[in-house]
Amino acid sequence: TMRIVLNNNSKVTVLKSDLHAVIDQGFVDIHGNPFQKKFKNPDDLENDIGLKCLNDVIALLDNSTDIRIFLNCLSSNLQAFVIQPSKSKEVFKKVAANFQLRWNFLLTGVSKAMTLCRTVSFG
């Protein structure tokens, strides 16, 4: 499904616009709205892995429409933020579970905002 969207420049343009709109206007509903604060400050963005990964994916929409590049980006971020910092199997499980929880929570917030704002790209 994503490949079809990425192969259509007008859909990518609308998706970028919709993502920036829900983020910049603060429609992402996360407790205390740390997303809004951190997304606008690149130094703080580095402190939140989920936001960093989302920012990387959004930035790729400007440069690429190849699904493999998006997957490589996510793979690199997982390697850097989950796999490498893990010194043991137990630490890996904890770090991976935390990342998955935060990533899913973040994407759910973005999806919810896009749905409530009835963005064109969400469908």
PDB file of C-alpha atoms in Angstrom:
ATOM      1  CA  THR A   1       0.000   0.000   0.000  1.00  0.00           C
ATOM      2  CA  MET A   2       2.759   2.407   0.920  1.00  0.00           C
ATOM      3  CA  ARG A   3       4.563   1.741  -2.342  1.00  0.00           C
ATOM      4  CA  ILE A   4       1.470   2.882  -4.279  1.00  0.00           C
ATOM      5  CA  VAL A   5       1.339   6.123  -2.289  1.00  0.00           C
ATOM      6  CA  LEU A   6       5.076   6.769  -2.666  1.00  0.00           C
ATOM      7  CA  ASN A   7       4.895   6.297  -6.428  1.00  0.00           C
ATOM      8  CA  ASN A   8       2.377   9.122  -6.755  1.00  0.00           C
ATOM      9  CA  ASN A   9       4.000  12.554  -6.332  1.00  0.00           C
ATOM     10  CA  SER A  10       0.705  14.341  -5.706  1.00  0.00           C
ATOM     11  CA  LYS A  11      -0.173  11.877  -2.920  1.00  0.00           C
ATOM     12  CA  VAL A  12       3.273  12.337  -1.342  1.00  0.00           C
ATOM     13  CA  THR A  13       2.850  16.123  -1.468  1.00  0.00           C
ATOM     14  CA  VAL A  14      -0.564  15.899   0.210  1.00  0.00           C
ATOM     15  CA  LEU A  15       0.776  13.444   2.823  1.00  0.00           C
ATOM     16  CA  LYS A  16       3.669  15.778   3.707  1.00  0.00           C
ATOM     17  CA  SER A  17       1.306  18.713   3.943  1.00  0.00           C
ATOM     18  CA  ASP A  18      -1.137  16.810   6.145  1.00  0.00           C
ATOM     19  CA  LEU A  19       1.603  15.522   8.456  1.00  0.00           C
ATOM     20  CA  HIS A  20       3.075  18.972   8.908  1.00  0.00           C
ATOM     21  CA  ALA A  21      -0.383  20.450   9.479  1.00  0.00           C
ATOM     22  CA  VAL A  22      -1.376  18.076  12.292  1.00  0.00           C
ATOM     23  CA  ILE A  23       2.050  18.347  13.902  1.00  0.00           C
ATOM     24  CA  ASP A  24       2.604  22.092  13.570  1.00  0.00           C
ATOM     25  CA  GLN A  25      -0.916  22.951  14.678  1.00  0.00           C
ATOM     26  CA  GLY A  26      -0.638  20.747  17.768  1.00  0.00           C
ATOM     27  CA  PHE A  27      -3.372  18.275  16.842  1.00  0.00           C
ATOM     28  CA  VAL A  28      -1.319  15.277  17.935  1.00  0.00           C
ATOM     29  CA  ASP A  29      -2.958  14.333  21.241  1.00  0.00           C
ATOM     30  CA  ILE A  30      -0.188  13.155  23.545  1.00  0.00           C
ATOM     31  CA  HIS A  31      -0.265  13.765  27.299  1.00  0.00           C
ATOM     32  CA  GLY A  32       1.393  17.099  27.973  1.00  0.00           C
ATOM     33  CA  ASN A  33       1.980  17.462  24.222  1.00  0.00           C
ATOM     34  CA  PRO A  34       5.752  16.818  24.351  1.00  0.00           C
ATOM     35  CA  PHE A  35       5.557  16.071  20.633  1.00  0.00           C
ATOM     36  CA  GLN A  36       4.752  19.660  19.776  1.00  0.00           C
ATOM     37  CA  LYS A  37       7.604  21.040  21.886  1.00  0.00           C
ATOM     38  CA  LYS A  38      10.253  18.546  20.885  1.00  0.00           C
ATOM     39  CA  PHE A  39       9.414  18.379  17.201  1.00  0.00           C
ATOM     40  CA  LYS A  40      10.163  22.068  16.766  1.00  0.00           C
ATOM     41  CA  ASN A  41      13.518  21.961  18.585  1.00  0.00           C
ATOM     42  CA  PRO A  42      16.083  19.803  16.758  1.00  0.00           C
ATOM     43  CA  ASP A  43      18.300  19.491  19.854  1.00  0.00           C
ATOM     44  CA  ASP A  44      15.461  18.138  21.977  1.00  0.00           C
ATOM     45  CA  LEU A  45      14.341  15.901  19.120  1.00  0.00           C
ATOM     46  CA  GLU A  46      17.532  13.884  19.512  1.00  0.00           C
ATOM     47  CA  ASN A  47      16.463  12.983  23.063  1.00  0.00           C
ATOM     48  CA  ASP A  48      13.283  11.207  21.975  1.00  0.00           C
ATOM     49  CA  ILE A  49      13.881   8.174  19.798  1.00  0.00           C
ATOM     50  CA  GLY A  50      10.313   7.907  18.512  1.00  0.00           C
ATOM     51  CA  LEU A  51      10.248  11.541  17.463  1.00  0.00           C
ATOM     52  CA  LYS A  52      13.653  11.188  15.841  1.00  0.00           C
ATOM     53  CA  CYS A  53      12.468   8.204  13.807  1.00  0.00           C
ATOM     54  CA  LEU A  54       9.267   9.960  12.746  1.00  0.00           C
ATOM     55  CA  ASN A  55      11.186  13.093  11.829  1.00  0.00           C
ATOM     56  CA  ASP A  56      13.567  10.971   9.718  1.00  0.00           C
ATOM     57  CA  VAL A  57      10.650   9.352   7.880  1.00  0.00           C
ATOM     58  CA  ILE A  58       8.968  12.705   7.233  1.00  0.00           C
ATOM     59  CA  ALA A  59      12.263  14.179   6.011  1.00  0.00           C
ATOM     60  CA  LEU A  60      12.614  11.305   3.545  1.00  0.00           C
ATOM     61  CA  LEU A  61       9.322  12.316   1.941  1.00  0.00           C
ATOM     62  CA  ASP A  62      11.181  15.366   0.567  1.00  0.00           C
ATOM     63  CA  ASN A  63      13.955  13.305  -0.991  1.00  0.00           C
ATOM     64  CA  SER A  64      12.756   9.856  -1.872  1.00  0.00           C
ATOM     65  CA  THR A  65       9.798   7.776  -2.904  1.00  0.00           C
ATOM     66  CA  ASP A  66      11.562   4.415  -2.737  1.00  0.00           C
ATOM     67  CA  ILE A  67      10.065   2.162  -0.038  1.00  0.00           C
ATOM     68  CA  ARG A  68      13.447   0.472   0.438  1.00  0.00           C
ATOM     69  CA  ILE A  69      14.974   3.768   1.566  1.00  0.00           C
ATOM     70  CA  PHE A  70      12.241   4.191   4.196  1.00  0.00           C
ATOM     71  CA  LEU A  71      12.773   0.637   5.423  1.00  0.00           C
ATOM     72  CA  ASN A  72      16.551   1.160   5.532  1.00  0.00           C
ATOM     73  CA  CYS A  73      16.023   4.344   7.552  1.00  0.00           C
ATOM     74  CA  LEU A  74      13.855   2.540  10.097  1.00  0.00           C
ATOM     75  CA  SER A  75      16.304  -0.356  10.197  1.00  0.00           C
ATOM     76  CA  SER A  76      19.225   2.011  10.830  1.00  0.00           C
ATOM     77  CA  ASN A  77      17.344   3.753  13.620  1.00  0.00           C
ATOM     78  CA  LEU A  78      16.473   0.429  15.246  1.00  0.00           C
ATOM     79  CA  GLN A  79      20.105  -0.602  15.006  1.00  0.00           C
ATOM     80  CA  ALA A  80      21.306   2.665  16.557  1.00  0.00           C
ATOM     81  CA  PHE A  81      18.663   3.095  19.256  1.00  0.00           C
ATOM     82  CA  VAL A  82      17.621  -0.436  20.191  1.00  0.00           C
ATOM     83  CA  ILE A  83      20.130  -3.079  19.147  1.00  0.00           C
ATOM     84  CA  GLN A  84      23.492  -1.374  19.742  1.00  0.00           C
ATOM     85  CA  PRO A  85      22.679   0.040  23.206  1.00  0.00           C
ATOM     86  CA  SER A  86      21.565  -3.386  24.402  1.00  0.00           C
ATOM     87  CA  LYS A  87      24.303  -5.119  26.357  1.00  0.00           C
ATOM     88  CA  SER A  88      22.321  -8.268  27.095  1.00  0.00           C
ATOM     89  CA  LYS A  89      19.223 -10.141  26.032  1.00  0.00           C
ATOM     90  CA  GLU A  90      17.294  -8.769  29.004  1.00  0.00           C
ATOM     91  CA  VAL A  91      18.300  -5.177  28.233  1.00  0.00           C
ATOM     92  CA  PHE A  92      17.416  -5.719  24.571  1.00  0.00           C
ATOM     93  CA  LYS A  93      13.932  -6.937  25.491  1.00  0.00           C
ATOM     94  CA  LYS A  94      13.381  -3.926  27.732  1.00  0.00           C
ATOM     95  CA  VAL A  95      14.717  -1.382  25.221  1.00  0.00           C
ATOM     96  CA  ALA A  96      12.845  -2.992  22.301  1.00  0.00           C
ATOM     97  CA  ALA A  97       9.579  -3.134  24.242  1.00  0.00           C
ATOM     98  CA  ASN A  98       9.955   0.500  25.304  1.00  0.00           C
ATOM     99  CA  PHE A  99      10.695   1.591  21.743  1.00  0.00           C
ATOM    100  CA  GLN A 100       7.751  -0.349  20.341  1.00  0.00           C
ATOM    101  CA  LEU A 101       5.405   1.084  22.956  1.00  0.00           C
ATOM    102  CA  ARG A 102       6.531   4.667  22.354  1.00  0.00           C
ATOM    103  CA  TRP A 103       6.560   4.275  18.543  1.00  0.00           C
ATOM    104  CA  ASN A 104       3.065   2.770  18.494  1.00  0.00           C
ATOM    105  CA  PHE A 105       1.784   5.464  20.859  1.00  0.00           C
ATOM    106  CA  LEU A 106       3.259   8.189  18.673  1.00  0.00           C
ATOM    107  CA  LEU A 107       1.893   6.746  15.421  1.00  0.00           C
ATOM    108  CA  THR A 108      -1.507   6.248  17.035  1.00  0.00           C
ATOM    109  CA  GLY A 109      -1.499   9.915  18.034  1.00  0.00           C
ATOM    110  CA  VAL A 110      -0.583  10.994  14.515  1.00  0.00           C
ATOM    111  CA  SER A 111      -3.220   8.693  12.972  1.00  0.00           C
ATOM    112  CA  LYS A 112      -5.867   9.940  15.387  1.00  0.00           C
ATOM    113  CA  ALA A 113      -5.022  13.559  14.599  1.00  0.00           C
ATOM    114  CA  MET A 114      -5.148  12.905  10.871  1.00  0.00           C
ATOM    115  CA  THR A 115      -8.512  11.167  11.247  1.00  0.00           C
ATOM    116  CA  LEU A 116     -10.062  13.891  13.415  1.00  0.00           C
ATOM    117  CA  CYS A 117      -8.785  16.609  11.079  1.00  0.00           C
ATOM    118  CA  ARG A 118     -10.124  14.645   8.111  1.00  0.00           C
ATOM    119  CA  THR A 119      -6.879  15.022   6.237  1.00  0.00           C
ATOM    120  CA  VAL A 120      -7.045  14.112   2.582  1.00  0.00           C
ATOM    121  CA  SER A 121      -4.094  11.716   2.762  1.00  0.00           C
ATOM    122  CA  PHE A 122      -5.300   9.610   5.656  1.00  0.00           C
ATOM    123  CA  GLY A 123      -7.673   7.468   3.606  1.00  0.00           C
TER     124      GLY A 123
END
